PDB file of C-alpha atoms in Angstrom:
ATOM      1  CA  MET G   1      14.924  52.234  15.397  1.00 75.00           C
ATOM      2  CA  GLY G   2      18.504  51.018  16.394  1.00 86.00           C
ATOM      3  CA  GLY G   3      19.954  51.647  19.691  1.00 95.00           C
ATOM      4  CA  LEU G   4      23.213  51.010  21.687  1.00 97.00           C
ATOM      5  CA  ARG G   5      23.789  50.753  25.401  1.00 98.00           C
ATOM      6  CA  CYS G   6      26.762  53.153  26.114  1.00 98.00           C
ATOM      7  CA  VAL G   7      29.559  52.553  28.564  1.00 97.00           C
ATOM      8  CA  ASP G   8      28.253  55.178  30.848  1.00 97.00           C
ATOM      9  CA  GLY G   9      25.014  53.282  31.223  1.00 97.00           C
ATOM     10  CA  SER G  10      22.833  55.555  28.940  1.00 97.00           C
ATOM     11  CA  TYR G  11      20.973  54.383  25.966  1.00 97.00           C
ATOM     12  CA  LEU G  12      21.523  55.993  22.497  1.00 97.00           C
ATOM     13  CA  THR G  13      18.535  55.554  19.915  1.00 97.00           C
ATOM     14  CA  VAL G  14      19.320  56.154  16.232  1.00 96.00           C
ATOM     15  CA  THR G  15      16.255  56.674  13.943  1.00 96.00           C
ATOM     16  CA  PRO G  16      16.454  56.930  10.190  1.00 96.00           C
ATOM     17  CA  VAL G  17      14.095  59.706   8.919  1.00 94.00           C
ATOM     18  CA  ALA G  18      13.417  60.254   5.395  1.00 93.00           C
ATOM     19  CA  CYS G  19      14.775  63.041   3.314  1.00 90.00           C
ATOM     20  CA  THR G  20      12.212  64.103   0.658  1.00 88.00           C
ATOM     21  CA  ASP G  21      12.466  66.055  -2.598  1.00 88.00           C
ATOM     22  CA  SER G  22      10.586  69.248  -3.524  1.00 91.00           C
ATOM     23  CA  LEU G  23       7.560  66.980  -4.404  1.00 91.00           C
ATOM     24  CA  GLY G  24       7.549  65.204  -1.129  1.00 88.00           C
ATOM     25  CA  THR G  25       9.035  61.813  -2.322  1.00 88.00           C
ATOM     26  CA  PRO G  26      11.467  60.177   0.082  1.00 90.00           C
ATOM     27  CA  TYR G  27      14.863  59.456  -1.623  1.00 89.00           C
ATOM     28  CA  GLU G  28      17.483  59.154   1.242  1.00 92.00           C
ATOM     29  CA  VAL G  29      17.605  59.274   5.188  1.00 94.00           C
ATOM     30  CA  THR G  30      18.990  61.250   7.892  1.00 93.00           C
ATOM     31  CA  LEU G  31      19.641  59.986  11.554  1.00 95.00           C
ATOM     32  CA  GLU G  32      18.087  61.376  14.572  1.00 94.00           C
ATOM     33  CA  LEU G  33      19.846  60.674  17.706  1.00 95.00           C
ATOM     34  CA  ARG G  34      18.083  60.400  21.282  1.00 95.00           C
ATOM     35  CA  ARG G  35      19.864  59.920  24.529  1.00 95.00           C
ATOM     36  CA  ASP G  36      17.698  58.009  27.030  1.00 96.00           C
ATOM     37  CA  GLY G  37      14.601  59.334  25.050  1.00 95.00           C
ATOM     38  CA  THR G  38      15.774  63.034  25.018  1.00 94.00           C
ATOM     39  CA  PRO G  39      16.587  64.670  21.514  1.00 93.00           C
ATOM     40  CA  TYR G  40      20.437  64.546  21.095  1.00 93.00           C
ATOM     41  CA  GLY G  41      21.198  65.481  17.662  1.00 91.00           C
ATOM     42  CA  SER G  42      20.443  65.031  13.767  1.00 91.00           C
ATOM     43  CA  VAL G  43      23.361  63.616  11.712  1.00 94.00           C
ATOM     44  CA  GLY G  44      24.200  62.074   8.437  1.00 89.00           C
ATOM     45  CA  GLU G  45      22.257  63.918   5.734  1.00 85.00           C
ATOM     46  CA  ARG G  46      21.765  61.317   2.870  1.00 88.00           C
ATOM     47  CA  CYS G  47      23.775  58.536   4.794  1.00 93.00           C
ATOM     48  CA  GLY G  48      21.396  55.436   3.923  1.00 94.00           C
ATOM     49  CA  TRP G  49      23.378  54.351   0.988  1.00 93.00           C
ATOM     50  CA  LEU G  50      26.622  54.365   3.093  1.00 95.00           C
ATOM     51  CA  LEU G  51      25.082  52.570   5.751  1.00 96.00           C
ATOM     52  CA  ALA G  52      23.846  49.796   3.424  1.00 95.00           C
ATOM     53  CA  ARG G  53      27.436  49.480   2.030  1.00 95.00           C
ATOM     54  CA  LEU G  54      28.850  49.203   5.539  1.00 96.00           C
ATOM     55  CA  ALA G  55      26.427  46.531   6.534  1.00 96.00           C
ATOM     56  CA  CYS G  56      27.498  44.437   3.426  1.00 96.00           C
ATOM     57  CA  GLY G  57      31.097  45.008   4.177  1.00 96.00           C
ATOM     58  CA  VAL G  58      30.847  43.911   7.973  1.00 97.00           C
ATOM     59  CA  ASP G  59      28.718  40.777   6.808  1.00 96.00           C
ATOM     60  CA  GLN G  60      31.632  39.921   4.338  1.00 96.00           C
ATOM     61  CA  ALA G  61      34.279  40.622   6.943  1.00 97.00           C
ATOM     62  CA  ARG G  62      32.648  38.363   9.393  1.00 97.00           C
ATOM     63  CA  ARG G  63      32.666  35.545   6.884  1.00 97.00           C
ATOM     64  CA  GLY G  64      36.400  36.075   6.539  1.00 95.00           C
ATOM     65  CA  MET G  65      36.712  37.738   3.144  1.00 94.00           C
ATOM     66  CA  GLY G  66      39.496  40.189   2.309  1.00 91.00           C
ATOM     67  CA  ALA G  67      41.931  41.447   4.915  1.00 91.00           C
ATOM     68  CA  ALA G  68      39.637  40.389   7.763  1.00 94.00           C
ATOM     69  CA  ARG G  69      40.511  36.695   7.200  1.00 93.00           C
ATOM     70  CA  ARG G  70      43.703  37.351   9.274  1.00 93.00           C
ATOM     71  CA  TRP G  71      41.619  37.573  12.444  1.00 95.00           C
ATOM     72  CA  ALA G  72      40.479  34.071  13.883  1.00 95.00           C
ATOM     73  CA  ASP G  73      37.407  35.216  15.864  1.00 96.00           C
ATOM     74  CA  PRO G  74      34.554  36.579  13.479  1.00 97.00           C
ATOM     75  CA  ASP G  75      33.892  39.229  16.266  1.00 97.00           C
ATOM     76  CA  ASP G  76      37.307  40.801  15.529  1.00 97.00           C
ATOM     77  CA  ARG G  77      36.685  41.008  11.749  1.00 97.00           C
ATOM     78  CA  PHE G  78      35.889  44.481  10.331  1.00 97.00           C
ATOM     79  CA  PRO G  79      35.712  45.794   6.588  1.00 95.00           C
ATOM     80  CA  GLY G  80      39.067  47.586   5.379  1.00 87.00           C
ATOM     81  CA  ASP G  81      42.681  47.079   5.528  1.00 83.00           C
ATOM     82  CA  GLU G  82      43.653  49.519   8.275  1.00 86.00           C
ATOM     83  CA  PRO G  83      43.680  48.079  11.768  1.00 83.00           C
ATOM     84  CA  ASP G  84      42.378  51.071  13.443  1.00 92.00           C
ATOM     85  CA  GLY G  85      40.439  52.950  10.555  1.00 93.00           C
ATOM     86  CA  GLU G  86      37.291  54.874  10.563  1.00 96.00           C
ATOM     87  CA  LEU G  87      34.171  53.029   9.249  1.00 96.00           C
ATOM     88  CA  PHE G  88      31.918  56.293   9.128  1.00 96.00           C
ATOM     89  CA  SER G  89      31.459  59.800  10.492  1.00 95.00           C
ATOM     90  CA  PHE G  90      28.184  61.592  10.106  1.00 94.00           C
ATOM     91  CA  ARG G  91      27.786  65.215  11.059  1.00 91.00           C
ATOM     92  CA  TYR G  92      25.017  67.721  11.341  1.00 84.00           C
ATOM     93  CA  ARG G  93      25.088  70.170   8.310  1.00 67.00           C
ATOM     94  CA  SER G  94      22.943  73.179   7.799  1.00 59.00           C
ATOM     95  CA  ARG G  95      22.028  74.597   4.472  1.00 56.00           C
ATOM     96  CA  SER G  96      24.975  77.106   4.875  1.00 52.00           C
ATOM     97  CA  SER G  97      27.360  74.044   5.306  1.00 48.00           C
ATOM     98  CA  LEU G  98      28.010  75.020   8.702  1.00 50.00           C
ATOM     99  CA  VAL G  99      28.846  72.077  11.021  1.00 50.00           C
ATOM    100  CA  GLY G 100      27.154  71.643  14.472  1.00 55.00           C
ATOM    101  CA  GLY G 101      24.235  69.905  16.108  1.00 71.00           C
ATOM    102  CA  GLY G 102      25.675  66.410  16.441  1.00 88.00           C
ATOM    103  CA  GLU G 103      27.985  63.747  15.351  1.00 94.00           C
ATOM    104  CA  LEU G 104      27.962  60.066  15.013  1.00 96.00           C
ATOM    105  CA  ARG G 105      31.196  58.076  14.293  1.00 96.00           C
ATOM    106  CA  CYS G 106      32.642  54.594  14.274  1.00 97.00           C
ATOM    107  CA  GLN G 107      36.191  53.877  14.574  1.00 97.00           C
ATOM    108  CA  LEU G 108      38.012  50.628  14.974  1.00 97.00           C
ATOM    109  CA  ARG G 109      40.560  49.970  17.480  1.00 97.00           C
ATOM    110  CA  THR G 110      42.866  47.082  18.267  1.00 96.00           C
ATOM    111  CA  ILE G 111      43.095  46.268  21.827  1.00 95.00           C
ATOM    112  CA  PRO G 112      45.508  44.046  23.738  1.00 96.00           C
ATOM    113  CA  LEU G 113      43.890  41.699  26.131  1.00 94.00           C
ATOM    114  CA  TRP G 114      45.524  39.596  28.836  1.00 95.00           C
ATOM    115  CA  VAL G 115      44.087  35.918  28.678  1.00 93.00           C
ATOM    116  CA  PRO G 116      44.961  34.030  31.860  1.00 95.00           C
ATOM    117  CA  ARG G 117      45.581  30.306  31.756  1.00 94.00           C
ATOM    118  CA  ARG G 118      44.557  27.835  34.438  1.00 93.00           C
ATOM    119  CA  GLY G 119      47.171  27.272  36.835  1.00 93.00           C
ATOM    120  CA  GLY G 120      48.804  30.678  36.241  1.00 92.00           C
ATOM    121  CA  GLY G 121      50.341  32.596  33.561  1.00 94.00           C
ATOM    122  CA  GLY G 122      48.597  33.566  30.352  1.00 95.00           C
ATOM    123  CA  GLU G 123      49.287  35.283  27.000  1.00 94.00           C
ATOM    124  CA  TRP G 124      48.251  38.532  25.299  1.00 95.00           C
ATOM    125  CA  ARG G 125      45.730  38.501  22.668  1.00 94.00           C
ATOM    126  CA  LEU G 126      44.844  41.223  20.219  1.00 95.00           C
ATOM    127  CA  ILE G 127      40.996  41.992  19.722  1.00 96.00           C
ATOM    128  CA  ARG G 128      39.438  44.635  17.438  1.00 96.00           C
ATOM    129  CA  ARG G 129      36.422  46.568  18.606  1.00 97.00           C
ATOM    130  CA  ALA G 130      34.170  49.222  17.047  1.00 98.00           C
ATOM    131  CA  TYR G 131      33.877  52.394  19.055  1.00 98.00           C
ATOM    132  CA  VAL G 132      30.656  54.215  18.125  1.00 98.00           C
ATOM    133  CA  GLU G 133      30.712  57.635  19.444  1.00 97.00           C
ATOM    134  CA  ALA G 134      27.954  60.176  19.491  1.00 96.00           C
ATOM    135  CA  TRP G 135      28.124  63.807  20.291  1.00 93.00           C
ATOM    136  CA  GLY G 136      25.203  66.014  20.897  1.00 90.00           C
ATOM    137  CA  ALA G 137      24.819  69.772  20.199  1.00 80.00           C
ATOM    138  CA  THR G 138      25.871  70.582  23.744  1.00 81.00           C
ATOM    139  CA  GLY G 139      29.249  68.951  23.339  1.00 83.00           C
ATOM    140  CA  VAL G 140      28.497  65.886  25.659  1.00 87.00           C
ATOM    141  CA  GLY G 141      29.742  62.600  24.325  1.00 94.00           C
ATOM    142  CA  LEU G 142      28.621  58.963  24.392  1.00 96.00           C
ATOM    143  CA  ARG G 143      30.239  55.857  23.615  1.00 98.00           C
ATOM    144  CA  ALA G 144      29.522  52.292  22.991  1.00 98.00           C
ATOM    145  CA  VAL G 145      32.098  49.461  22.323  1.00 98.00           C
ATOM    146  CA  LEU G 146      30.992  46.803  19.904  1.00 98.00           C
ATOM    147  CA  THR G 147      32.070  43.534  18.387  1.00 98.00           C
ATOM    148  CA  SER G 148      31.654  43.155  14.544  1.00 98.00           C
ATOM    149  CA  GLY G 149      28.524  40.815  15.226  1.00 98.00           C
ATOM    150  CA  GLU G 150      26.994  43.698  17.348  1.00 98.00           C
ATOM    151  CA  LEU G 151      27.937  46.259  14.745  1.00 98.00           C
ATOM    152  CA  SER G 152      26.511  44.207  12.069  1.00 98.00           C
ATOM    153  CA  ALA G 153      23.009  43.888  13.851  1.00 97.00           C
ATOM    154  CA  PHE G 154      22.966  47.550  14.698  1.00 98.00           C
ATOM    155  CA  VAL G 155      23.683  48.718  11.133  1.00 97.00           C
ATOM    156  CA  ARG G 156      21.600  46.188   9.381  1.00 96.00           C
ATOM    157  CA  GLY G 157      18.605  47.208  11.670  1.00 96.00           C
ATOM    158  CA  LEU G 158      19.160  50.870  10.492  1.00 96.00           C
ATOM    159  CA  VAL G 159      19.332  49.747   6.994  1.00 95.00           C
ATOM    160  CA  GLU G 160      16.176  47.907   7.274  1.00 95.00           C
ATOM    161  CA  GLU G 161      14.185  50.543   8.927  1.00 95.00           C
ATOM    162  CA  ALA G 162      15.798  53.199   6.461  1.00 94.00           C
ATOM    163  CA  GLU G 163      14.321  50.958   3.611  1.00 93.00           C
ATOM    164  CA  ARG G 164      10.906  50.872   5.391  1.00 93.00           C
ATOM    165  CA  CYS G 165      10.666  54.540   5.625  1.00 91.00           C
ATOM    166  CA  LEU G 166      11.697  54.945   2.001  1.00 90.00           C
ATOM    167  CA  ALA G 167       8.727  52.731   1.052  1.00 83.00           C
ATOM    168  CA  GLY G 168      10.835  49.789   0.296  1.00 78.00           C
ATOM    169  CA  ARG G 169      13.570  51.122  -1.877  1.00 80.00           C
ATOM    170  CA  ASP G 170      16.838  49.075  -1.780  1.00 79.00           C
ATOM    171  CA  LEU G 171      19.627  51.353  -0.617  1.00 83.00           C
ATOM    172  CA  VAL G 172      22.347  49.141  -1.682  1.00 72.00           C
ATOM    173  CA  ARG G 173      21.372  49.567  -5.209  1.00 62.00           C
ATOM    174  CA  ASN G 174      22.933  52.832  -6.416  1.00 48.00           C
ATOM    175  CA  PRO G 175      21.148  55.029  -9.079  1.00 47.00           C
ATOM    176  CA  ILE G 176      24.573  55.273 -10.820  1.00 38.00           C
ATOM    177  CA  GLU G 177      25.194  51.866 -12.142  1.00 39.00           C
ATOM    178  CA  GLY G 178      28.294  50.210 -10.666  1.00 37.00           C
ATOM    179  CA  ALA G 179      29.196  53.376  -8.612  1.00 35.00           C
ATOM    180  CA  GLY G 180      31.031  52.374  -5.434  1.00 37.00           C
ATOM    181  CA  THR G 181      31.117  48.772  -6.163  1.00 39.00           C
ATOM    182  CA  GLY G 182      34.184  48.254  -8.326  1.00 40.00           C
ATOM    183  CA  GLU G 183      32.013  46.991 -11.265  1.00 42.00           C
ATOM    184  CA  SER G 184      31.197  48.627 -14.591  1.00 37.00           C
ATOM    185  CA  ARG G 185      28.334  47.707 -16.738  1.00 35.00           C
TER     186      ARG G 185
END
């Protein structure tokens, strides 16, 4: 179970729950959301593989791979080339494909920060943060602001728990060889 302290002081708990096939075999996960222990929504049907790929991407970005190397501070490094892109957006979907019942999304934002100097003056510095926002079925929203290190720990924890509830299945390994990796076999 992963959790985030939100800017309003509430606590958002995110728990992977196994999706099962007609024989009861777990094959993917959905995320259950709770706000301060109260049910808040269910989102992201079959989102485990995407979370596993994001965890790898954030870890690579923190090591300075790809476009992330432009940022000196590892906490400002996120995957992707867009400075203010979306990392994920999970919604609740019913069998009839109607949307409702919750949303969990993560968007990057670049923020100017004034850094004062001793003796006066200072300079502007750009930082990047991940804004994780959750919306419950009632339309009430929550927001947590994370560094890439905090996002990495949060997503990595979700992936580890998802793999446990899927009886140890490795979510990064896609059943279609090379799909989503840029590699072909």
